[in-house]
Short mmCIF file of C-alpha atoms in Angstrom, two decimals:
data_model
loop_
_atom_site.label_atom_id
_atom_site.label_comp_id
_atom_site.label_asym_id
_atom_site.label_seq_id
_atom_site.Cartn_x
_atom_site.Cartn_y
_atom_site.Cartn_z
CA ALA A 1292 0.00 0.00 0.00
CA GLN A 1293 1.12 3.50 -0.77
CA THR A 1294 1.91 5.86 2.08
CA ILE A 1295 2.65 9.56 2.06
CA HIS A 1296 4.51 11.17 4.91
CA GLN A 1297 4.98 14.88 5.46
CA TRP A 1298 7.31 16.58 7.86
CA PRO A 1299 7.27 18.47 10.09
CA VAL A 1300 3.73 18.36 11.37
CA ALA A 1301 3.88 21.99 12.43
CA GLU A 1302 6.35 24.86 12.38
CA ILE A 1303 6.48 28.27 13.98
CA LYS A 1304 9.02 30.47 12.24
CA ALA A 1305 10.13 34.08 12.23
CA VAL A 1306 9.70 36.39 9.24
CA GLY A 1307 12.86 36.33 7.17
CA SER A 1308 13.94 32.88 8.33
CA PRO A 1309 14.41 29.92 5.95
CA LEU A 1310 11.99 27.02 5.57
CA SER A 1311 12.15 23.48 4.34
CA LEU A 1312 9.16 21.13 4.24
CA GLY A 1313 9.40 17.56 3.10
CA CYS A 1314 7.23 14.83 1.67
CA THR A 1315 7.99 11.17 1.00
CA ILE A 1316 5.87 8.68 -0.91
CA LYS A 1317 6.42 4.98 -0.41
CA GLY A 1318 4.98 2.09 -2.35
CA LYS A 1319 4.57 3.80 -5.69
CA SER A 1320 7.24 4.42 -8.29
CA SER A 1321 7.29 7.56 -10.42
CA PRO A 1322 4.19 9.22 -9.03
CA ASN A 1323 3.15 12.73 -9.96
CA LEU A 1324 3.79 14.94 -6.95
CA TYR A 1325 2.14 18.18 -5.92
CA TRP A 1326 2.40 20.91 -3.30
CA TYR A 1327 -0.78 22.67 -2.25
CA TRP A 1328 -1.26 25.59 0.11
CA GLN A 1329 -4.34 26.34 2.11
CA ALA A 1330 -4.63 29.69 3.86
CA THR A 1331 -6.70 29.68 7.02
CA GLY A 1332 -10.31 29.54 5.84
CA GLY A 1333 -9.16 29.49 2.23
CA THR A 1334 -9.22 27.13 -0.69
CA LEU A 1335 -6.57 24.69 -1.88
CA GLN A 1336 -4.08 26.44 -4.12
CA GLN A 1337 -1.71 24.34 -6.20
CA LEU A 1338 1.86 25.61 -5.90
CA PHE A 1339 4.06 23.11 -7.75
CA TYR A 1340 3.86 19.80 -9.50
CA SER A 1341 6.41 17.29 -10.66
CA ILE A 1342 6.07 14.36 -13.02
CA THR A 1343 9.62 13.11 -12.75
CA VAL A 1344 12.82 13.41 -10.73
CA GLY A 1345 14.56 16.71 -11.16
CA GLN A 1346 11.64 18.39 -12.93
CA VAL A 1347 9.33 20.77 -11.10
CA GLU A 1348 6.77 23.13 -12.59
CA SER A 1349 5.63 26.22 -10.76
CA VAL A 1350 1.94 27.05 -10.80
CA VAL A 1351 1.83 30.08 -8.54
CA GLN A 1352 4.63 32.41 -7.55
CA LEU A 1353 4.68 32.82 -3.79
CA ASN A 1354 8.44 33.29 -3.24
CA LEU A 1355 8.72 29.56 -2.66
CA SER A 1356 10.63 26.89 -4.52
CA ALA A 1357 10.32 23.14 -4.81
CA SER A 1358 12.64 20.33 -5.73
CA ARG A 1359 12.38 16.61 -6.36
CA PRO A 1360 15.79 15.18 -5.53
CA LYS A 1361 14.58 11.57 -5.52
CA ASP A 1362 11.68 9.75 -7.15
CA ASP A 1363 9.88 9.47 -3.81
CA GLN A 1364 10.77 12.85 -2.30
CA PHE A 1365 9.40 16.36 -2.77
CA ILE A 1366 10.79 19.38 -0.94
CA LEU A 1367 9.26 22.83 -0.53
CA SER A 1368 11.53 25.63 0.61
CA THR A 1369 12.31 29.30 0.81
CA GLU A 1370 15.26 31.28 2.06
CA LYS A 1371 13.17 34.09 3.50
CA LEU A 1372 9.70 33.61 4.95
CA LEU A 1373 6.96 36.20 4.71
CA LEU A 1374 3.94 36.60 6.97
CA SER A 1375 1.79 35.63 4.00
CA HIS A 1376 3.39 32.19 3.93
CA SER A 1377 1.42 31.13 6.98
CA GLY A 1378 -1.07 28.38 6.32
CA PHE A 1379 -1.44 24.66 5.75
CA TYR A 1380 0.87 22.97 3.26
CA LEU A 1381 -0.22 19.73 1.71
CA CYS A 1382 1.78 17.32 -0.38
CA ALA A 1383 -0.13 15.02 -2.72
CA TRP A 1384 0.53 12.31 -5.26
CA SER A 1385 -1.35 10.79 -8.15
CA LEU A 1386 -0.84 8.18 -10.84
CA GLY A 1387 -0.58 10.95 -13.40
CA GLY A 1388 -3.26 10.16 -15.93
CA ASP A 1389 -6.34 12.24 -16.59
CA ALA A 1390 -8.87 12.41 -13.77
CA GLU A 1391 -6.65 10.46 -11.42
CA THR A 1392 -7.35 10.77 -7.72
CA LEU A 1393 -5.11 13.01 -5.66
CA TYR A 1394 -3.91 11.43 -2.42
CA PHE A 1395 -2.97 14.01 0.17
CA GLY A 1396 -0.55 13.83 3.04
CA SER A 1397 -1.57 14.97 6.50
CA GLY A 1398 -0.06 18.40 5.99
CA THR A 1399 2.23 20.86 7.75
CA ARG A 1400 0.78 23.77 9.69
CA LEU A 1401 3.09 26.79 9.25
CA THR A 1402 2.84 29.89 11.38
CA VAL A 1403 5.06 32.82 10.49
CA LEU A 1404 5.45 35.48 13.18
CA GLY B 505 -9.70 30.54 -17.74
CA ASP B 506 -11.08 27.26 -16.49
CA SER B 507 -12.63 27.52 -13.06
CA VAL B 508 -15.27 26.24 -10.68
CA THR B 509 -17.77 28.19 -8.65
CA GLN B 510 -19.31 26.39 -5.73
CA THR B 511 -21.46 26.93 -2.70
CA GLU B 512 -19.05 28.52 -0.30
CA GLY B 513 -18.88 29.65 3.28
CA LEU B 514 -20.92 28.07 6.04
CA VAL B 515 -23.80 25.68 5.38
CA THR B 516 -25.75 24.53 8.43
CA LEU B 517 -28.22 21.67 8.34
CA THR B 518 -30.22 19.59 10.75
CA GLU B 519 -29.55 15.88 10.77
CA GLY B 520 -31.86 14.02 8.42
CA LEU B 521 -32.43 16.88 6.02
CA PRO B 522 -31.15 16.69 2.42
CA VAL B 523 -27.76 18.07 1.43
CA MET B 524 -27.23 20.08 -1.72
CA LEU B 525 -23.94 21.82 -2.49
CA ASN B 526 -23.77 23.56 -5.83
CA CYS B 527 -20.88 23.47 -8.25
CA THR B 528 -20.76 25.05 -11.69
CA TYR B 529 -17.80 25.32 -13.96
CA GLN B 530 -16.38 27.32 -16.83
CA SER B 531 -14.27 25.48 -19.33
CA THR B 532 -13.53 25.64 -23.02
CA TYR B 533 -13.20 21.88 -23.13
CA SER B 534 -14.91 18.96 -21.40
CA PRO B 535 -13.38 18.79 -17.96
CA PHE B 536 -13.41 16.18 -15.26
CA LEU B 537 -15.19 17.23 -12.07
CA PHE B 538 -14.49 16.12 -8.53
CA TRP B 539 -15.74 16.55 -5.01
CA TYR B 540 -13.16 16.36 -2.24
CA VAL B 541 -14.01 16.28 1.46
CA GLN B 542 -11.82 17.42 4.34
CA HIS B 543 -12.79 16.51 7.87
CA LEU B 544 -11.43 18.53 10.78
CA ASN B 545 -7.66 18.12 11.19
CA GLU B 546 -7.49 15.64 8.32
CA ALA B 547 -6.18 15.79 4.78
CA PRO B 548 -8.63 16.23 1.91
CA LYS B 549 -9.73 13.03 0.22
CA LEU B 550 -11.71 12.20 -2.86
CA LEU B 551 -15.44 11.83 -2.39
CA LEU B 552 -16.68 11.60 -5.99
CA LYS B 553 -15.52 12.16 -9.52
CA SER B 554 -17.36 12.45 -12.79
CA PHE B 555 -17.41 9.70 -15.37
CA THR B 556 -17.09 10.23 -19.09
CA ASP B 557 -20.01 7.91 -19.79
CA ASN B 558 -22.68 9.85 -17.88
CA LYS B 559 -22.84 7.37 -15.00
CA ARG B 560 -23.76 8.94 -11.70
CA PRO B 561 -20.98 8.46 -9.15
CA GLU B 562 -22.06 7.62 -5.62
CA HIS B 563 -20.14 7.25 -2.36
CA GLN B 564 -21.19 7.21 1.29
CA GLY B 565 -24.70 8.23 0.29
CA PHE B 566 -23.48 11.21 -1.72
CA HIS B 567 -24.04 11.49 -5.43
CA ALA B 568 -23.42 14.05 -8.14
CA THR B 569 -24.42 14.22 -11.78
CA LEU B 570 -22.39 16.00 -14.42
CA HIS B 571 -24.74 18.13 -16.52
CA LYS B 572 -22.86 19.49 -19.49
CA SER B 573 -25.84 21.55 -20.62
CA SER B 574 -25.76 23.57 -17.40
CA SER B 575 -22.04 23.08 -16.64
CA SER B 576 -22.86 21.74 -13.21
CA PHE B 577 -21.81 18.96 -10.83
CA HIS B 578 -23.93 19.50 -7.75
CA LEU B 579 -23.34 17.31 -4.69
CA GLN B 580 -26.40 15.76 -3.09
CA LYS B 581 -27.35 13.46 -0.27
CA SER B 582 -30.88 12.57 0.73
CA SER B 583 -30.32 12.64 4.49
CA ALA B 584 -27.51 14.44 6.29
CA GLN B 585 -25.62 12.71 9.10
CA LEU B 586 -23.61 14.29 11.90
CA SER B 587 -20.48 12.69 10.46
CA ASP B 588 -20.99 14.61 7.21
CA SER B 589 -19.78 17.78 8.91
CA ALA B 590 -16.67 18.77 6.96
CA LEU B 591 -15.25 21.05 4.28
CA TYR B 592 -16.35 20.19 0.75
CA TYR B 593 -14.44 21.28 -2.33
CA CYS B 594 -15.50 21.04 -5.94
CA ALA B 595 -12.57 20.73 -8.33
CA LEU B 596 -11.93 20.60 -12.05
CA SER B 597 -9.22 19.16 -14.24
CA LEU B 598 -8.83 19.20 -17.99
CA GLN B 599 -8.07 16.32 -20.29
CA GLY B 600 -4.40 16.07 -20.94
CA THR B 601 -3.37 17.87 -17.78
CA GLY B 602 -3.12 14.84 -15.55
CA SER B 603 -4.20 15.65 -12.03
CA LYS B 604 -3.76 19.42 -12.11
CA LEU B 605 -6.85 20.42 -10.22
CA SER B 606 -8.45 23.81 -9.80
CA PHE B 607 -10.39 23.86 -6.54
CA GLY B 608 -13.41 25.93 -5.62
CA LYS B 609 -13.39 28.01 -2.47
CA GLY B 610 -14.95 25.30 -0.35
CA ALA B 611 -18.08 24.98 1.75
CA LYS B 612 -18.05 24.18 5.43
CA LEU B 613 -21.00 21.90 6.15
CA THR B 614 -22.12 21.64 9.74
CA VAL B 615 -24.80 19.07 10.58
CA SER B 616 -26.50 19.50 13.94
CA PRO B 617 -28.77 17.11 15.87
#
């Protein structure tokens, strides 16, 4: 069975500090990977997606970057956090075809102070 | 661009009453439509998705019918249960884009005794 693990569960960070969030998928080779962001009370906004190792496409510019260093790993990062980065970050995977189900991780709650 | 507009904000129902959450879409092409549900402190997960052959998807008592003539994919359930309290998102993806979903703003359904 496939599992998706996100870390950390929660972070409290200062404005201007760096950030790195991680996501690992086990039990599925070459999945499509996604990062979503959910502001408090807001909708799910897709940030990045990746269909293969080393390739990441940006959907929305939020002064964040993403990388896929391994087939089963997806990293979201920034060197300088903004207050507006606060929210809930969700990693997801899918099989990659049309209309495939997205499977979400349990998310990371980020608070920027 | 391609987008969904759904019932949003707070929806409060009494247990046993019918549920109806609206979802309409704008798309140049024939999209796939989805309903995702997110219970408190959990990750979103797929509830229903549209079929290409006009079948009506059903899950946990919920159903939705894709009406191309009215560009709609409304979510319905005949009798609300307390456990249905959650956030509900309508989402759209286009053929050939894999699982790149555009989510609606979400509706928070609260079912009371």
